[in-house]
PDB file of C-alpha atoms in Angstrom:
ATOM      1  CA  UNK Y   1      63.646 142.851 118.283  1.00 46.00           C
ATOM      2  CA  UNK Y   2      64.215 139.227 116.989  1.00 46.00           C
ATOM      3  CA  UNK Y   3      62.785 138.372 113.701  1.00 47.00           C
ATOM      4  CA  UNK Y   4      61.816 133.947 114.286  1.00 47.00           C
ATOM      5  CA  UNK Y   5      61.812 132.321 111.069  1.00 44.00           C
ATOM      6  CA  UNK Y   6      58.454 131.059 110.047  1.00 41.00           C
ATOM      7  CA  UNK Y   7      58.198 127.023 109.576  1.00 41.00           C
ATOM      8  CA  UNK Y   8      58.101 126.317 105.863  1.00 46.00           C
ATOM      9  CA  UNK Y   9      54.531 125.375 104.893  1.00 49.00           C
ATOM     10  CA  UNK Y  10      53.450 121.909 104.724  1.00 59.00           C
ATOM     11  CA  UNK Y  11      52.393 120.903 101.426  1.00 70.00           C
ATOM     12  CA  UNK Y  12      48.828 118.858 101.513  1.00 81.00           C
ATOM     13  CA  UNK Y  13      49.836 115.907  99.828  1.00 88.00           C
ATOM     14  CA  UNK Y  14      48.651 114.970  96.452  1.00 90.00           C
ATOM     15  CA  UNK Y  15      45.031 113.481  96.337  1.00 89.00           C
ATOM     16  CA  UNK Y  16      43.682 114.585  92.500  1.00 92.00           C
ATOM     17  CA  UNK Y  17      42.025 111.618  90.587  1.00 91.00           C
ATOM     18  CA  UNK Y  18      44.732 109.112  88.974  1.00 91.00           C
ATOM     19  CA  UNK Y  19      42.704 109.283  85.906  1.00 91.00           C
ATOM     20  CA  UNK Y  20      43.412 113.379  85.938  1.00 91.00           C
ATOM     21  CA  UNK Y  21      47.081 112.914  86.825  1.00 94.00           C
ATOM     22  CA  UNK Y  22      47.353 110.020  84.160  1.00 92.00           C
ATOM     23  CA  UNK Y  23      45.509 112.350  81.464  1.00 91.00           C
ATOM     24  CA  UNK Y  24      48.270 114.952  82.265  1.00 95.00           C
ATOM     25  CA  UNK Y  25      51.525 112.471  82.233  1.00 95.00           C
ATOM     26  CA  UNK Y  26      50.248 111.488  79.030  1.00 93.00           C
ATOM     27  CA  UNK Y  27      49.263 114.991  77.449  1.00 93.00           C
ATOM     28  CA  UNK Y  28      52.272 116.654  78.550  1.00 95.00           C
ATOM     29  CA  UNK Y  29      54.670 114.289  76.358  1.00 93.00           C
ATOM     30  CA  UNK Y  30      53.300 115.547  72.952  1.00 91.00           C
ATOM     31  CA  UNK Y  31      53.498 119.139  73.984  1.00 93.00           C
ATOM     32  CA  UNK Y  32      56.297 122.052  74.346  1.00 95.00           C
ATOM     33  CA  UNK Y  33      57.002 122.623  78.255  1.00 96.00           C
ATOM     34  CA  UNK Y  34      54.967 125.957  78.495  1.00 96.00           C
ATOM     35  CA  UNK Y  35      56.149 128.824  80.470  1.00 97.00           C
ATOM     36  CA  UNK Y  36      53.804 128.275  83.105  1.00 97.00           C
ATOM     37  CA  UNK Y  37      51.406 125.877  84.218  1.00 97.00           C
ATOM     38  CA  UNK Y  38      48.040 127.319  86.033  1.00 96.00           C
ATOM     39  CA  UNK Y  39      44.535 126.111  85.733  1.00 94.00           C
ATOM     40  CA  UNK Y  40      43.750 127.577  82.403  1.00 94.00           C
ATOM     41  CA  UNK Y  41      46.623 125.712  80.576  1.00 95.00           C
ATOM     42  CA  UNK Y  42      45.222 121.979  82.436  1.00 94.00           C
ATOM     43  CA  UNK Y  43      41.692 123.328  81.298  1.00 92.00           C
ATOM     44  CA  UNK Y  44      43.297 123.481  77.559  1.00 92.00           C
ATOM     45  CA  UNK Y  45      44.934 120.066  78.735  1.00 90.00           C
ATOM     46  CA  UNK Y  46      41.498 118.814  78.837  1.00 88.00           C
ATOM     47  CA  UNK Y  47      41.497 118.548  82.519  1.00 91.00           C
ATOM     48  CA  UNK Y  48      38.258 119.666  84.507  1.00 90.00           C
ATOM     49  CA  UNK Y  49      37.731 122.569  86.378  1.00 91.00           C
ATOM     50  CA  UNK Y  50      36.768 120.663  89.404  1.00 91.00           C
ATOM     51  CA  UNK Y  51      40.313 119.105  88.848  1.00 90.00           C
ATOM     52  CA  UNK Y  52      42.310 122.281  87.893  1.00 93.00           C
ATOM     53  CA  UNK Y  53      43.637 123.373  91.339  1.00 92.00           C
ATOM     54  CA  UNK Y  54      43.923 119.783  93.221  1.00 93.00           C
ATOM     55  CA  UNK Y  55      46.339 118.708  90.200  1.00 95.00           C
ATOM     56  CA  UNK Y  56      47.957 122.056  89.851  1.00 95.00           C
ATOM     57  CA  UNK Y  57      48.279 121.419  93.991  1.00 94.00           C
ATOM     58  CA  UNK Y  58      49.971 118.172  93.226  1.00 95.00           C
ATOM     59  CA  UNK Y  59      51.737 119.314  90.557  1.00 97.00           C
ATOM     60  CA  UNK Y  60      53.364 121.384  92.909  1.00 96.00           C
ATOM     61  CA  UNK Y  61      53.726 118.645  95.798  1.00 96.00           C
ATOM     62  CA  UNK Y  62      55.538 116.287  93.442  1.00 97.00           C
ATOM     63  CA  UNK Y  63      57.900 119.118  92.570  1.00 97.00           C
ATOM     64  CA  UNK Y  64      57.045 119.126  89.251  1.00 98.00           C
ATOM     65  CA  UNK Y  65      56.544 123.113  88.404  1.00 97.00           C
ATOM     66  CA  UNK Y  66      57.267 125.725  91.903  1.00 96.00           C
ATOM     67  CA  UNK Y  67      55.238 127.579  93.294  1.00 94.00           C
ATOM     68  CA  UNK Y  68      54.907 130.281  90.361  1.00 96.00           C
ATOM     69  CA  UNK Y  69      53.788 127.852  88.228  1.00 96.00           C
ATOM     70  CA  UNK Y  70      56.944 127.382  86.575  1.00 98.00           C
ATOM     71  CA  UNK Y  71      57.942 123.962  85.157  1.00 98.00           C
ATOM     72  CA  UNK Y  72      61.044 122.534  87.008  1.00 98.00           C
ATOM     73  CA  UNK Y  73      63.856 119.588  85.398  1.00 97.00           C
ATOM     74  CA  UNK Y  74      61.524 116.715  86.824  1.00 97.00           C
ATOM     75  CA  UNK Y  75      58.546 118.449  84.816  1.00 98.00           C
ATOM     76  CA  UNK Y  76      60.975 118.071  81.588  1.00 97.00           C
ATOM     77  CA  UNK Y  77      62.104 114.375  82.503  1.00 97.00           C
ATOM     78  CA  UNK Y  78      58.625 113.456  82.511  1.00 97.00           C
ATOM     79  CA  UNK Y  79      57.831 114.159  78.830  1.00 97.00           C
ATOM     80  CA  UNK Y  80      59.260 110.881  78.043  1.00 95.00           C
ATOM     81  CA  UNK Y  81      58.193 107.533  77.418  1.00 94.00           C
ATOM     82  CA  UNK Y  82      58.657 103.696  78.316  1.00 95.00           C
ATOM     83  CA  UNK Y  83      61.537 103.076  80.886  1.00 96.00           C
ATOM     84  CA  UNK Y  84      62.885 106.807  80.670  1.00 97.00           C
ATOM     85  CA  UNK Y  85      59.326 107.641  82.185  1.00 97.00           C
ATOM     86  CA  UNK Y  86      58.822 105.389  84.742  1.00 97.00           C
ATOM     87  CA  UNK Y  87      62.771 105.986  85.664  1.00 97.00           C
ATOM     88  CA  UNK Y  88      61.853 109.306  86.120  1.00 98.00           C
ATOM     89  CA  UNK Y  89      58.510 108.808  87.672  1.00 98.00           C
ATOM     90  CA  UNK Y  90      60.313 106.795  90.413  1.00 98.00           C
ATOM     91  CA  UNK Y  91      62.564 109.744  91.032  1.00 98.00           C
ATOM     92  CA  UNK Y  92      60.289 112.190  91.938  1.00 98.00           C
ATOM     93  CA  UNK Y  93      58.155 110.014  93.825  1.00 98.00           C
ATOM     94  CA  UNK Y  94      61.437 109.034  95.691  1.00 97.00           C
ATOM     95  CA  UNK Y  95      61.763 112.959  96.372  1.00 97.00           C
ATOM     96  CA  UNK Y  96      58.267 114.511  97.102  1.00 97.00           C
ATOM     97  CA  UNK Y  97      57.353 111.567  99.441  1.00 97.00           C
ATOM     98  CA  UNK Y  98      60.570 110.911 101.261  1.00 96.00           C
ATOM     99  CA  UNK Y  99      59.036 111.331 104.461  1.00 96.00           C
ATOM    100  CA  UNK Y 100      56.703 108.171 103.677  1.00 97.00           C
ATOM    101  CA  UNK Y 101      59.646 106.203 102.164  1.00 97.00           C
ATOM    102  CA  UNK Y 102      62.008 107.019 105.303  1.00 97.00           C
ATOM    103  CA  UNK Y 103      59.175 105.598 107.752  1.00 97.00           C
ATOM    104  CA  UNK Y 104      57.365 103.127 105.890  1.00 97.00           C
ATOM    105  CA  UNK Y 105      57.996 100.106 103.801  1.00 96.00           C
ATOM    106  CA  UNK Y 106      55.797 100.328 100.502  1.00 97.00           C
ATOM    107  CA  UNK Y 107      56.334  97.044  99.340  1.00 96.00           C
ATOM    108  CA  UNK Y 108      55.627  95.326 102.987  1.00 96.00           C
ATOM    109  CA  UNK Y 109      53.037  97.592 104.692  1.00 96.00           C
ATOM    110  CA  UNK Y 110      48.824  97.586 104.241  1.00 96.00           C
ATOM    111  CA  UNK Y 111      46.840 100.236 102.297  1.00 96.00           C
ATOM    112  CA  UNK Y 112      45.664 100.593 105.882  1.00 96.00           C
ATOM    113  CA  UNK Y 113      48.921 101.470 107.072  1.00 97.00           C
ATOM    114  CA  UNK Y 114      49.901 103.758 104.300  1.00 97.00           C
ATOM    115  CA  UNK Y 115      46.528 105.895 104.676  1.00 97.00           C
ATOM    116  CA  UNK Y 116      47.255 106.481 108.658  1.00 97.00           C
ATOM    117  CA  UNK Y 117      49.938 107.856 107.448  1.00 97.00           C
ATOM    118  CA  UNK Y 118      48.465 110.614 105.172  1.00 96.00           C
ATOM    119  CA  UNK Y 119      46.262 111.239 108.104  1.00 96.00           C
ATOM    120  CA  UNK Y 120      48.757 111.535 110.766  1.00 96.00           C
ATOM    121  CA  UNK Y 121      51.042 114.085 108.279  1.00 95.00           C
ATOM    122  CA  UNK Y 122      48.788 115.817 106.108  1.00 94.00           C
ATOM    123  CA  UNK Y 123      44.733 115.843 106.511  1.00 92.00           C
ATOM    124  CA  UNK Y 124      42.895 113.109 108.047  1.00 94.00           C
ATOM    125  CA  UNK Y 125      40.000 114.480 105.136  1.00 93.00           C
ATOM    126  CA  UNK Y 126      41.872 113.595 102.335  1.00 93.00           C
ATOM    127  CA  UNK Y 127      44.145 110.783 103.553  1.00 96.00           C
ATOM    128  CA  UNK Y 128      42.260 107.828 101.744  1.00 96.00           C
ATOM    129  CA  UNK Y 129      42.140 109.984  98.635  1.00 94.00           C
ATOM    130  CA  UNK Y 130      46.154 110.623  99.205  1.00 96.00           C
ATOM    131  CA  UNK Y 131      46.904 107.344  99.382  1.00 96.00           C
ATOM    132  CA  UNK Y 132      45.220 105.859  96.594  1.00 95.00           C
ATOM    133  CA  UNK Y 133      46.871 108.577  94.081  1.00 96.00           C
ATOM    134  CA  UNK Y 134      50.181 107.388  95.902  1.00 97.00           C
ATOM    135  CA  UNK Y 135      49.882 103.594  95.223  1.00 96.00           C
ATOM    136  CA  UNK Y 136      48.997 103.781  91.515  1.00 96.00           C
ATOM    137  CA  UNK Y 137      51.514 106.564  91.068  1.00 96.00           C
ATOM    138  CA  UNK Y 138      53.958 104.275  92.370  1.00 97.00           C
ATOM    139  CA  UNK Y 139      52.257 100.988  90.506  1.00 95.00           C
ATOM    140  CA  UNK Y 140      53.490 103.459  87.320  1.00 95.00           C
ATOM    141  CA  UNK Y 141      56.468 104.121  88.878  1.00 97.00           C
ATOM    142  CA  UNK Y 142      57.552 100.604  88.683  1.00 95.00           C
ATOM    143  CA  UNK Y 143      57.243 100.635  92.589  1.00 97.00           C
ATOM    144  CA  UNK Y 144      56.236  97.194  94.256  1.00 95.00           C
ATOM    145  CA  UNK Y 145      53.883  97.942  96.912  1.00 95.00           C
ATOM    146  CA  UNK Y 146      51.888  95.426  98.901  1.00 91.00           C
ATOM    147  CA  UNK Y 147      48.642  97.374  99.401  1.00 75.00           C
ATOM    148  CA  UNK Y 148      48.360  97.150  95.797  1.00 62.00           C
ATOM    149  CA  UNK Y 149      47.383  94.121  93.576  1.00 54.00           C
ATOM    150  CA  UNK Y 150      49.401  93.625  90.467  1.00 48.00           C
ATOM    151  CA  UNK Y 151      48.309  92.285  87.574  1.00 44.00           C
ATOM    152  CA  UNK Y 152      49.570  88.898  85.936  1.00 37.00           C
ATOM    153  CA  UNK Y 153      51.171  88.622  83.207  1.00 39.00           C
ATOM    154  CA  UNK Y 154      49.763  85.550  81.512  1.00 38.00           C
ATOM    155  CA  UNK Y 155      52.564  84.212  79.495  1.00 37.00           C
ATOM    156  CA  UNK Y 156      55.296  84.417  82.436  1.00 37.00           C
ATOM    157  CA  UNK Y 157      53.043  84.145  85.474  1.00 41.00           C
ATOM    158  CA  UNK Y 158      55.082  87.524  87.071  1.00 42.00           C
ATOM    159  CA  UNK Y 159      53.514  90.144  88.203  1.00 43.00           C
ATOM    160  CA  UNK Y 160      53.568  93.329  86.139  1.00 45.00           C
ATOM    161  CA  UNK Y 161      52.618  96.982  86.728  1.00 47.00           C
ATOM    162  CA  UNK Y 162      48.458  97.920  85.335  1.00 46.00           C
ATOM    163  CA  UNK Y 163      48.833  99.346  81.718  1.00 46.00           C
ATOM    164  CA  UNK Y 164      49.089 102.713  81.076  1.00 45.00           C
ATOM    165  CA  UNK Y 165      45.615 104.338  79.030  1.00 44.00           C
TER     166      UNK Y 165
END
């Protein structure tokens, strides 16, 4: 009898609210890393119910606490601020979408482009929803994407990343 290894399950990728994964970025800097993270602790984050599991889904995704719940190094590196933050930010992003990096060009390709994507790979449902978290997440990353506008700075004229809440 020959025992097949089962495929490794695929991950839906991320597609919780920017605002909720924003509101947890910033919560989680002025806080001890707790033991585990599950959808009571985002509740007492001040995160909605309805958001709960989706973040706690992309939490896991981004490789930022495994599948127990428990808080990984990336989690830690993210209870930062300024540069050290988006450093990190950019890291994990780099990591938990490699797939999109290896076959697309962020900075070149269409929103359009970078949704078909999410639908091809992960769920055709949520793919819109997918690829909007991905573009701001990477607009705080420090990420240049074309599919996203970037605001002007007015004294230099460059373009700069939207401000943080």
């Amino acid at each position: 009898m020959t025992t097949e290894a089962k495929p490794a399950k695929k991950r839906i990728a991320p597609y919780v609210t920017a605002a909720s994964m924003s509101a947890f970025f910033d919560h989680i800097r002025n806080v001890k890393t707790p033991d585990v993270v599950d959808s009571g602790l985002l509740q007492d984050y001040g995160i909605s119910q309805s958001n709960a599991f989706p973040l706690l889904s992309s939490l896991k995704f981004l490789g930022l606490v495994n599948d127990r719940g428990k808080p990984t190094e990336a989690f830690r590196e993210l209870q930062t601020g300024g540069d050290e933050f988006v450093g990190a930010l950019k890291g994990v992003l780099e990591t938990a979408y490699s797939d999109l990096f290896s076959r697309l060009d962020v900075s070149r390709d269409s929103k359009e482009k970078i949704v078909n994507f999410f639908a091809r790979n992960y769920s055709p449902a949520t793919a819109v929803k997918a690829a909007s978290l991905f573009l701001d997440l990477c607009g705080e990353a420090g990420i240049k994407t074309a599919a996203q506008p970037r605001q002007k700075d007015a004294s230099d004229g460059e373009p700069k990343a939207k401000p943080r809440p």
